[in-house]
XYZ file of C-alpha atoms in Angstrom:
601
model
C 1.133 -7.987 9.600
C 0.221 -4.307 9.541
C -2.268 -4.348 12.081
C 0.481 -5.923 14.500
C 3.231 -3.037 13.285
C 0.731 -0.151 13.902
C -1.708 -1.069 16.656
C 0.204 -1.222 20.840
C -3.421 -2.494 21.677
C -3.085 -5.926 19.651
C -3.390 -8.456 21.896
C -0.407 -11.849 21.169
C -0.847 -14.674 23.275
C 2.024 -15.498 25.018
C 2.008 -19.017 27.226
C -1.523 -18.672 26.923
C -2.464 -15.725 28.726
C -3.299 -12.194 26.588
C -1.096 -8.924 26.703
C -1.131 -5.977 25.142
C 2.117 -6.260 22.834
C 2.949 -2.446 24.023
C 3.622 -4.650 27.491
C 4.836 -7.384 26.123
C 7.767 -5.212 24.448
C 8.115 -3.363 27.562
C 8.360 -6.607 29.437
C 11.164 -8.192 27.063
C 13.484 -4.573 27.325
C 13.753 -4.720 31.032
C 14.195 -8.140 31.316
C 17.166 -7.739 28.534
C 18.558 -4.958 30.673
C 18.589 -6.886 33.900
C 20.493 -9.811 31.960
C 23.241 -7.387 30.575
C 25.892 -8.116 33.173
C 27.451 -5.426 31.546
C 24.502 -2.550 32.225
C 25.644 -1.376 28.693
C 21.779 -1.679 26.796
C 19.790 0.855 29.618
C 22.197 3.489 28.871
C 21.667 3.410 25.199
C 19.397 5.847 22.828
C 18.359 2.612 20.948
C 16.911 0.965 24.704
C 14.792 4.116 24.567
C 13.770 4.947 21.159
C 13.377 1.287 19.368
C 13.265 -1.125 22.075
C 9.592 -0.138 23.396
C 8.315 0.169 19.604
C 8.922 -2.792 18.944
C 6.641 -6.328 18.142
C 6.545 -8.297 21.508
C 7.840 -11.593 19.711
C 10.580 -14.229 20.534
C 12.611 -12.177 17.440
C 12.880 -9.514 19.187
C 13.963 -10.652 22.443
C 16.475 -11.916 21.155
C 17.497 -9.019 19.338
C 17.258 -7.099 22.556
C 19.272 -9.356 24.816
C 22.104 -9.178 22.469
C 24.914 -6.467 23.098
C 26.550 -6.568 19.264
C 22.996 -6.398 17.764
C 21.818 -3.653 20.120
C 25.229 -1.560 19.452
C 24.864 -1.864 15.651
C 21.570 -0.057 15.972
C 22.889 2.565 18.419
C 25.489 3.901 15.943
C 22.294 2.860 13.245
C 20.415 5.600 14.727
C 23.215 7.960 15.031
C 23.742 7.588 10.972
C 20.279 8.748 10.342
C 18.127 12.259 10.565
C 14.569 10.709 9.133
C 11.575 10.833 10.543
C 10.626 7.018 10.481
C 14.726 5.957 11.097
C 13.248 4.268 14.450
C 11.354 2.138 12.138
C 14.015 1.304 9.947
C 16.594 0.479 13.077
C 13.946 -1.907 14.336
C 14.015 -3.622 11.182
C 17.113 -4.202 10.388
C 18.385 -5.131 14.261
C 14.795 -7.478 13.889
C 16.998 -9.087 10.610
C 20.113 -10.091 12.369
C 18.278 -11.620 15.326
C 16.593 -13.961 12.597
C 19.866 -14.955 11.125
C 21.216 -15.454 14.913
C 18.551 -17.679 15.780
C 18.644 -19.887 12.653
C 22.302 -20.194 12.845
C 21.196 -21.497 16.803
C 19.033 -23.781 15.510
C 21.746 -25.028 12.907
C 24.598 -25.515 15.548
C 21.729 -26.241 18.069
C 23.402 -24.263 20.604
C 21.061 -21.081 22.027
C 24.368 -19.566 24.006
C 25.870 -18.381 20.811
C 26.012 -14.375 20.568
C 26.115 -12.513 17.432
C 29.517 -11.629 17.932
C 30.714 -14.978 18.102
C 29.022 -15.632 13.747
C 31.481 -13.090 12.831
C 34.320 -15.967 12.357
C 36.245 -17.372 9.130
C 35.459 -21.014 10.984
C 31.465 -19.843 11.063
C 30.821 -18.772 7.631
C 29.627 -21.469 5.823
C 26.703 -21.801 8.351
C 26.570 -18.229 8.279
C 25.666 -18.520 4.274
C 23.015 -21.323 5.051
C 21.691 -19.793 8.173
C 20.622 -16.723 5.590
C 19.475 -19.260 2.815
C 17.347 -20.194 5.298
C 15.406 -17.480 6.391
C 15.018 -15.757 2.931
C 13.250 -19.476 1.736
C 16.282 -20.756 -0.089
C 14.704 -23.485 -2.565
C 17.903 -25.343 -4.006
C 16.152 -27.621 -6.719
C 14.794 -24.263 -8.113
C 17.349 -21.946 -7.406
C 15.072 -19.850 -5.897
C 13.934 -17.546 -2.425
C 11.221 -16.617 -0.887
C 12.487 -13.152 0.113
C 15.592 -12.131 -2.530
C 16.100 -8.695 -1.132
C 16.554 -10.125 2.241
C 19.753 -12.501 0.811
C 21.019 -9.615 -1.297
C 21.612 -7.361 1.385
C 22.490 -9.432 4.369
C 25.961 -9.112 3.265
C 25.581 -5.138 3.893
C 24.554 -5.802 6.911
C 27.458 -8.586 8.185
C 29.914 -6.037 6.832
C 29.028 -3.065 8.920
C 28.342 -5.180 12.137
C 31.795 -6.269 11.344
C 32.349 -3.354 10.890
C 30.968 -2.492 14.702
C 32.405 -5.189 16.020
C 36.138 -4.350 15.328
C 35.580 -0.668 16.803
C 34.022 -1.727 19.852
C 37.496 -3.963 20.510
C 39.778 -1.320 19.586
C 37.306 0.737 22.193
C 37.893 -1.649 25.143
C 34.404 -1.320 25.468
C 32.387 -3.574 28.055
C 31.444 -6.752 26.726
C 34.178 -6.996 24.056
C 37.469 -6.183 26.503
C 40.402 -8.714 25.658
C 42.804 -10.038 28.377
C 45.857 -9.222 26.345
C 46.937 -6.932 22.902
C 48.052 -10.366 21.620
C 44.561 -11.578 21.730
C 42.449 -8.376 20.451
C 44.658 -8.099 17.506
C 44.144 -12.195 17.134
C 40.316 -11.153 17.280
C 40.434 -8.459 15.031
C 41.772 -10.145 12.948
C 39.624 -13.087 12.975
C 36.197 -10.064 12.430
C 38.808 -9.018 9.484
C 39.259 -12.300 7.559
C 35.522 -12.757 7.269
C 34.534 -9.398 6.666
C 37.156 -10.641 3.530
C 34.815 -13.800 3.075
C 32.030 -11.871 2.835
C 33.443 -9.840 0.423
C 34.694 -12.118 -2.134
C 32.513 -14.941 -1.279
C 28.506 -13.604 -0.793
C 28.183 -12.620 -4.390
C 28.308 -16.043 -5.786
C 27.262 -17.908 -2.311
C 24.220 -15.869 -2.173
C 23.763 -12.229 -4.066
C 24.167 -13.342 -7.451
C 21.449 -16.052 -7.551
C 19.207 -13.602 -5.337
C 19.635 -10.941 -7.589
C 18.466 -13.199 -10.694
C 15.860 -14.493 -8.960
C 14.558 -10.928 -8.152
C 14.619 -9.763 -11.594
C 13.138 -12.827 -13.038
C 10.368 -12.113 -10.841
C 10.294 -8.739 -11.221
C 9.667 -9.381 -15.285
C 7.380 -11.987 -14.649
C 4.808 -9.954 -12.659
C 2.411 -8.551 -14.814
C 2.519 -4.632 -15.677
C 0.509 -2.909 -13.613
C -0.280 0.783 -13.430
C -3.416 2.587 -12.572
C -6.366 3.262 -15.298
C -6.232 6.494 -16.797
C -10.129 6.182 -15.720
C -9.581 4.975 -12.702
C -7.104 7.850 -11.320
C -10.616 10.573 -12.602
C -12.366 8.931 -10.642
C -10.270 8.893 -7.917
C -8.853 12.811 -7.895
C -13.369 13.563 -8.916
C -14.391 11.696 -5.599
C -11.650 13.167 -3.896
C -12.193 16.761 -4.847
C -15.952 15.758 -3.397
C -15.082 14.793 0.181
C -12.701 17.642 0.328
C -15.478 20.476 -0.907
C -18.071 18.501 2.066
C -15.681 18.971 4.640
C -14.952 23.321 3.320
C -18.561 23.356 3.410
C -18.352 21.769 6.842
C -15.422 24.343 8.128
C -16.950 27.368 6.375
C -21.235 26.609 8.460
C -18.493 25.929 11.733
C -19.952 22.289 12.031
C -16.399 20.670 11.352
C -15.140 18.519 14.598
C -11.972 16.214 14.497
C -13.424 13.965 11.862
C -13.813 16.370 8.916
C -10.281 17.824 9.816
C -8.541 14.361 9.397
C -10.822 13.609 6.051
C -9.953 17.181 5.098
C -5.874 16.060 5.849
C -6.164 12.864 3.921
C -7.717 14.112 0.819
C -4.966 16.605 0.408
C -2.451 14.229 0.960
C -3.261 12.042 -1.363
C -4.611 14.928 -3.730
C -1.096 15.962 -3.342
C 1.000 12.716 -3.699
C -1.620 12.026 -6.860
C -1.070 15.380 -9.015
C 2.858 15.417 -8.475
C 3.626 11.128 -8.281
C 5.631 11.802 -5.411
C 7.027 9.468 -2.719
C 4.437 9.335 -0.003
C 7.587 10.601 2.062
C 8.156 13.289 -0.349
C 4.887 15.183 0.805
C 3.876 13.562 4.190
C 6.656 14.707 6.049
C 6.398 18.408 4.582
C 6.496 20.302 7.689
C 4.428 23.995 8.077
C 6.928 26.154 7.918
C 8.967 24.751 4.518
C 5.460 24.918 3.450
C 5.335 28.649 4.453
C 9.034 29.600 3.392
C 8.895 30.326 -0.772
C 12.120 29.536 -1.853
C 12.077 31.400 -5.351
C 14.042 32.026 -7.860
C 14.312 35.643 -9.014
C 15.915 34.751 -13.019
C 14.101 37.160 -15.202
C 17.011 36.981 -18.200
C 15.439 32.894 -18.023
C 11.962 33.761 -17.686
C 12.140 35.521 -21.149
C 13.316 31.784 -22.488
C 9.419 30.922 -21.518
C 6.138 30.982 -23.495
C 3.420 32.813 -21.884
C 1.344 30.052 -21.161
C 4.542 28.069 -19.197
C 4.813 32.045 -17.491
C 0.925 31.613 -16.117
C 2.184 27.917 -14.772
C 4.811 29.691 -12.622
C 2.261 31.957 -11.633
C -0.703 29.646 -10.977
C 1.341 26.307 -8.698
C 3.463 27.300 -5.941
C 6.361 25.750 -5.466
C 7.617 24.004 -2.087
C 11.006 22.541 -1.309
C 10.605 19.757 1.104
C 13.614 16.956 2.360
C 13.585 14.024 0.294
C 14.577 10.091 0.109
C 18.528 10.278 0.876
C 18.195 13.669 2.244
C 17.706 15.253 -0.706
C 15.781 17.910 -1.922
C 12.855 18.144 -3.560
C 10.076 19.891 -5.203
C 6.389 19.679 -4.778
C 3.872 21.996 -6.968
C 0.925 22.600 -5.205
C -1.955 24.277 -7.483
C -4.162 26.786 -6.322
C -7.658 24.555 -5.177
C -4.643 22.632 -2.754
C -3.715 25.882 -2.108
C -6.832 26.666 -0.782
C -7.299 23.340 0.830
C -4.537 24.105 2.962
C -5.246 27.482 3.904
C -8.217 25.722 5.590
C -6.053 23.370 6.992
C -3.868 25.877 8.552
C -6.289 28.182 9.791
C -8.148 25.486 12.008
C -4.943 23.947 13.052
C -4.818 25.385 16.403
C -8.274 23.342 17.519
C -6.937 20.168 16.706
C -3.039 19.963 16.736
C -0.892 19.815 19.182
C 1.254 23.458 19.134
C 4.281 21.273 19.039
C 3.281 19.613 15.852
C 5.584 20.895 12.812
C 4.139 18.559 10.155
C 1.662 20.083 8.178
C -0.521 16.771 7.267
C -1.059 15.846 10.945
C -4.132 13.549 12.260
C -6.219 14.795 15.520
C -5.618 12.181 18.054
C -3.049 10.225 16.431
C 0.622 8.220 17.936
C 2.175 9.471 14.907
C 2.908 13.176 13.766
C 1.917 12.856 11.059
C -0.565 11.610 8.428
C 0.712 8.785 6.265
C 0.247 9.221 2.747
C -0.410 5.099 1.630
C -3.403 4.703 4.417
C -4.911 8.022 2.868
C -5.093 6.678 -0.192
C -6.379 2.860 1.001
C -8.992 4.960 2.647
C -10.216 6.950 0.035
C -10.290 4.305 -2.630
C -12.883 2.194 -0.330
C -15.091 4.752 -0.850
C -15.225 4.197 -4.359
C -15.970 2.177 -7.190
C -12.431 1.380 -9.200
C -11.980 -1.258 -11.363
C -8.187 -1.936 -10.014
C -8.009 -0.104 -6.309
C -4.477 -1.730 -5.609
C -3.388 0.182 -8.421
C -3.671 3.707 -6.732
C -0.521 3.623 -4.762
C 1.952 6.174 -4.948
C 4.912 3.764 -6.370
C 2.630 2.752 -9.341
C 1.702 6.564 -9.886
C 5.404 7.426 -10.218
C 5.635 3.937 -12.267
C 2.758 4.425 -14.591
C 3.939 8.563 -15.366
C 7.565 7.489 -15.969
C 5.678 4.534 -18.872
C 3.716 7.167 -19.722
C 6.773 9.752 -20.641
C 8.040 7.489 -23.034
C 5.421 8.068 -25.678
C 6.795 11.490 -25.530
C 9.549 12.700 -27.455
C 11.972 14.402 -25.188
C 15.362 15.469 -25.237
C 18.139 14.156 -22.610
C 17.508 17.702 -20.703
C 14.036 16.724 -20.476
C 14.372 13.553 -18.998
C 17.002 15.130 -16.752
C 14.622 17.691 -15.213
C 11.817 15.184 -15.194
C 14.251 13.220 -12.883
C 15.009 15.404 -10.974
C 12.134 16.494 -9.976
C 10.814 13.012 -9.555
C 13.505 12.598 -7.139
C 15.980 10.295 -8.612
C 18.940 9.802 -11.277
C 18.371 9.231 -14.953
C 19.722 5.988 -14.048
C 17.652 4.588 -11.397
C 14.508 6.320 -14.215
C 14.729 4.348 -16.800
C 15.741 1.123 -14.310
C 13.291 0.606 -12.353
C 10.478 3.133 -13.305
C 10.313 2.392 -16.947
C 7.984 0.167 -17.601
C 8.236 -1.984 -21.200
C 4.430 -1.024 -22.595
C 3.970 -4.160 -24.417
C 1.002 -2.883 -26.999
C 4.184 0.060 -27.760
C 7.078 -1.709 -27.530
C 5.491 -4.450 -29.761
C 3.976 -2.081 -32.629
C 7.249 -0.212 -32.345
C 9.876 -3.377 -33.147
C 8.154 -5.355 -34.580
C 7.830 -2.424 -37.580
C 11.628 -2.656 -37.480
C 12.119 -6.443 -37.490
C 9.886 -6.876 -40.186
C 11.579 -3.788 -42.576
C 15.047 -5.956 -41.541
C 12.832 -9.337 -43.665
C 12.904 -7.112 -46.780
C 15.285 -4.396 -46.054
C 14.648 -0.832 -45.311
C 12.888 1.419 -48.705
C 14.768 4.588 -49.762
C 11.363 6.407 -48.810
C 11.780 5.668 -44.923
C 15.360 7.221 -44.976
C 15.044 9.566 -41.956
C 11.726 9.172 -40.678
C 11.354 7.542 -37.307
C 9.451 4.966 -36.506
C 5.990 7.172 -35.734
C 6.208 8.285 -39.044
C 6.743 5.396 -40.477
C 3.641 3.338 -41.798
C 3.053 0.242 -42.691
C 0.143 -0.655 -45.477
C -2.129 -3.419 -46.611
C 0.218 -5.479 -44.144
C 2.641 -5.664 -46.977
C 5.287 -6.581 -44.448
C 3.205 -9.304 -42.854
C 1.419 -11.484 -45.775
C 4.179 -13.646 -47.104
C 5.843 -14.387 -43.970
C 2.857 -15.842 -42.228
C -0.267 -15.234 -44.063
C -2.397 -16.472 -47.149
C -1.426 -13.169 -49.947
C -5.309 -13.277 -50.489
C -6.554 -13.656 -47.387
C -6.706 -10.240 -44.642
C -5.357 -10.457 -41.160
C -8.483 -10.612 -38.811
C -8.395 -10.239 -35.160
C -8.400 -13.559 -33.178
C -7.383 -14.882 -29.970
C -4.185 -15.477 -28.933
C -4.546 -19.364 -29.252
C -6.787 -19.276 -32.364
C -3.884 -16.673 -34.056
C -1.095 -19.257 -32.741
C -2.541 -22.581 -34.490
C -3.452 -20.215 -37.548
C 0.411 -19.175 -37.619
C 1.417 -22.619 -37.306
C -0.791 -23.320 -40.605
C 0.423 -20.776 -42.611
C 3.901 -21.914 -41.912
C 3.306 -25.152 -43.144
C 1.670 -23.691 -46.071
C 4.341 -21.713 -47.060
C 6.673 -25.002 -46.878
C 4.184 -26.499 -49.135
C 4.482 -23.810 -51.498
C 8.740 -23.828 -51.735
C 8.712 -27.298 -52.280
C 6.369 -26.880 -55.236
C 8.101 -24.082 -56.861
C 11.193 -26.125 -56.065
C 9.493 -28.694 -58.688
C 8.174 -25.953 -61.055
C 12.449 -24.886 -61.226
C 14.573 -28.098 -60.277
C 15.282 -30.150 -64.273
C 13.527 -33.366 -64.238
C 16.390 -35.413 -63.504
C 16.025 -34.079 -59.922
C 12.599 -34.231 -59.400
C 13.229 -37.662 -57.530
C 14.742 -36.450 -54.949
C 12.148 -33.629 -54.883
C 9.334 -35.865 -54.281
C 11.633 -37.545 -51.357
C 11.658 -34.148 -49.765
C 8.137 -33.963 -50.056
C 7.440 -37.110 -48.507
C 10.398 -36.945 -45.580
C 9.825 -33.934 -43.592
C 12.962 -34.602 -41.415
C 15.520 -34.295 -44.601
C 19.153 -32.612 -43.894
C 19.560 -29.016 -44.173
C 21.883 -29.701 -46.484
C 20.222 -31.580 -49.305
C 17.458 -28.748 -48.940
C 20.066 -26.352 -50.056
C 21.203 -28.150 -53.155
C 17.909 -28.410 -54.285
C 17.354 -24.353 -53.633
C 20.344 -24.078 -55.491
C 19.690 -25.493 -58.765
C 16.922 -22.540 -59.626
C 16.010 -21.038 -62.658
C 17.524 -18.037 -63.305
C 15.330 -14.746 -64.704
C 14.901 -14.549 -68.173
C 14.940 -11.128 -69.958
C 11.491 -10.919 -71.039
C 10.461 -12.076 -67.680
C 12.221 -9.112 -65.797
C 10.965 -6.672 -68.642
C 7.125 -7.809 -68.404
C 7.481 -7.590 -64.538
C 9.410 -4.390 -64.681
C 6.430 -3.046 -67.821
C 3.565 -4.555 -65.012
C 4.647 -2.904 -61.573
C 6.251 0.289 -63.023
C 4.724 2.200 -60.745
C 5.457 0.694 -57.729
C 9.240 0.469 -58.763
C 8.967 4.293 -59.860
C 8.050 4.637 -56.011
C 10.524 2.643 -54.977
C 7.786 0.702 -52.666
C 6.139 -2.834 -53.083
C 2.838 -4.413 -54.629
C 0.578 -6.249 -52.147
C 0.366 -10.752 -52.496
C -2.815 -9.926 -54.168
C -1.603 -7.452 -56.753
C 1.207 -10.081 -57.264
C -1.181 -12.793 -57.775
C -3.052 -10.901 -60.450
C 0.526 -10.863 -62.132
C 1.263 -14.240 -61.867
C -2.722 -15.278 -63.230
C -2.096 -12.610 -65.970
C 1.293 -14.093 -67.088
C 1.432 -17.646 -66.498
C 3.992 -17.569 -64.173
C 5.574 -20.435 -62.191
C 7.447 -18.113 -60.077
C 5.717 -17.664 -56.245
C 4.386 -14.241 -54.522
C 8.214 -14.845 -53.026
C 10.207 -15.207 -55.368
C 8.366 -12.329 -57.102
C 8.759 -10.166 -54.535
C 12.156 -10.524 -53.919
C 13.409 -9.832 -57.114
C 11.527 -6.531 -57.191
C 13.679 -5.813 -53.990
C 16.782 -6.665 -56.067
C 15.412 -4.172 -58.981
C 14.819 -1.652 -56.398
C 18.063 -1.701 -54.870
C 19.936 -1.502 -58.756
C 17.826 1.430 -59.362
C 19.014 3.025 -56.318
């Protein structure tokens, strides 16, 4: 798919004849303009900038022939400013063309145009067509492409507004014979739009969003390995320095220049954890113009090492996603590589190309960051080369930030630097680290089982240490056996066995404390695992109370623990049971110690 999109010389087969895809696309453009009775398509900007770069297939041909889809693409181009607007425009009008093709298949009528879809009576078929192109499975209620299903509603509302605009203006192909006809048509379009606004979430978006979220958390957490990042950086620096030597010797070629561009671009993305577009679209003028705030009062708030960092790293402001200003920090070594590129730029790059990372003899005026990273990873031995990408690197640093204790202002500044809001940072970039999350949250859950000891008051989770398996032993393990690392399956089996053993132990405790008259009921309880919870509660409610002598003996034996407001381990409680011939279990004794500690506090 990537090859077809980027290579104009990829051959495709049409009616058993081989054509180059650019020729097929150009031929489709000529035919679409010739078939247009209004002669409006040939005069639009979208025809000049987008049509010939589109893939030469049936979807593109349908998009080029439909007058409303073409006008939608024209309006989209007018509203955009970024470099890749032609590619995004092509993607959007192709999506509408796919919807139109699916609708034609449902109604079995190839003469239907997109403006015919925007009618309240056609809403159900439009929903069905959207489900078809997004791969909806009605049994599993899942989508192959849930994102298409979600944003198709937005596209339909935008196209509805575009059609109302064309009808009001009386544009060619959208003129009405009378004001009443125009009014009726516009009302139908508005009613269709109201249906999309009120019903699209119920029919499509709600399930698609749930499916998308489920697929997101079901995917494994794929972030780069630290060793892979180090290897990538070191090897890329080695390639860049080799190119530097060739420039110093005067034996450089266009291949050398291209390699140094790719290395510098990849290292800059890696260091800043930036989106590829934030870096690859950097212009020479923006790099050379340094916007630095002269605010000496603020500098006094910085430490000496921080002041050194501000002098060693060049701060460049570039236009990012959504035309937001994004900051790129350039280390001194990368500044040196960029200076080499600027010195030799006149040899390989045309004067009218204003982009810093331009590639010699390329159809694009800028280098592609993702292509550069993939190209470099093929030259290295990495454990997981697929994880080295700008998006995963951004998630990697956002996830790592969770380990640090950052203030709200620090998080705000970090989010601004990354080029998104704090909400976006938390919802889409911060990923749960399973080991870190489990270790921290389990502390809270285990403490809730026994109550929070006074010694932990005012402490963070990182400061709390759980020693001697004091919270784990009574719940899932034999008190005399230490925890040993096992596989997940073995651990699961052991936990089931431990739970069963605990259940038997509790029944034996009931036998020891229930009066003799009720022993028959207890025996029945041990034989029948499905005894009702009501009967169990009746038995447990008849346990013996603690005698004063027992409590005094308990306080004397565990005096040190009680004074420190801590709990003895399971093995220490077992030693007490053996020494005193107590009939009570470890769990019962520990619960009593907890009660004593609460009375003490």
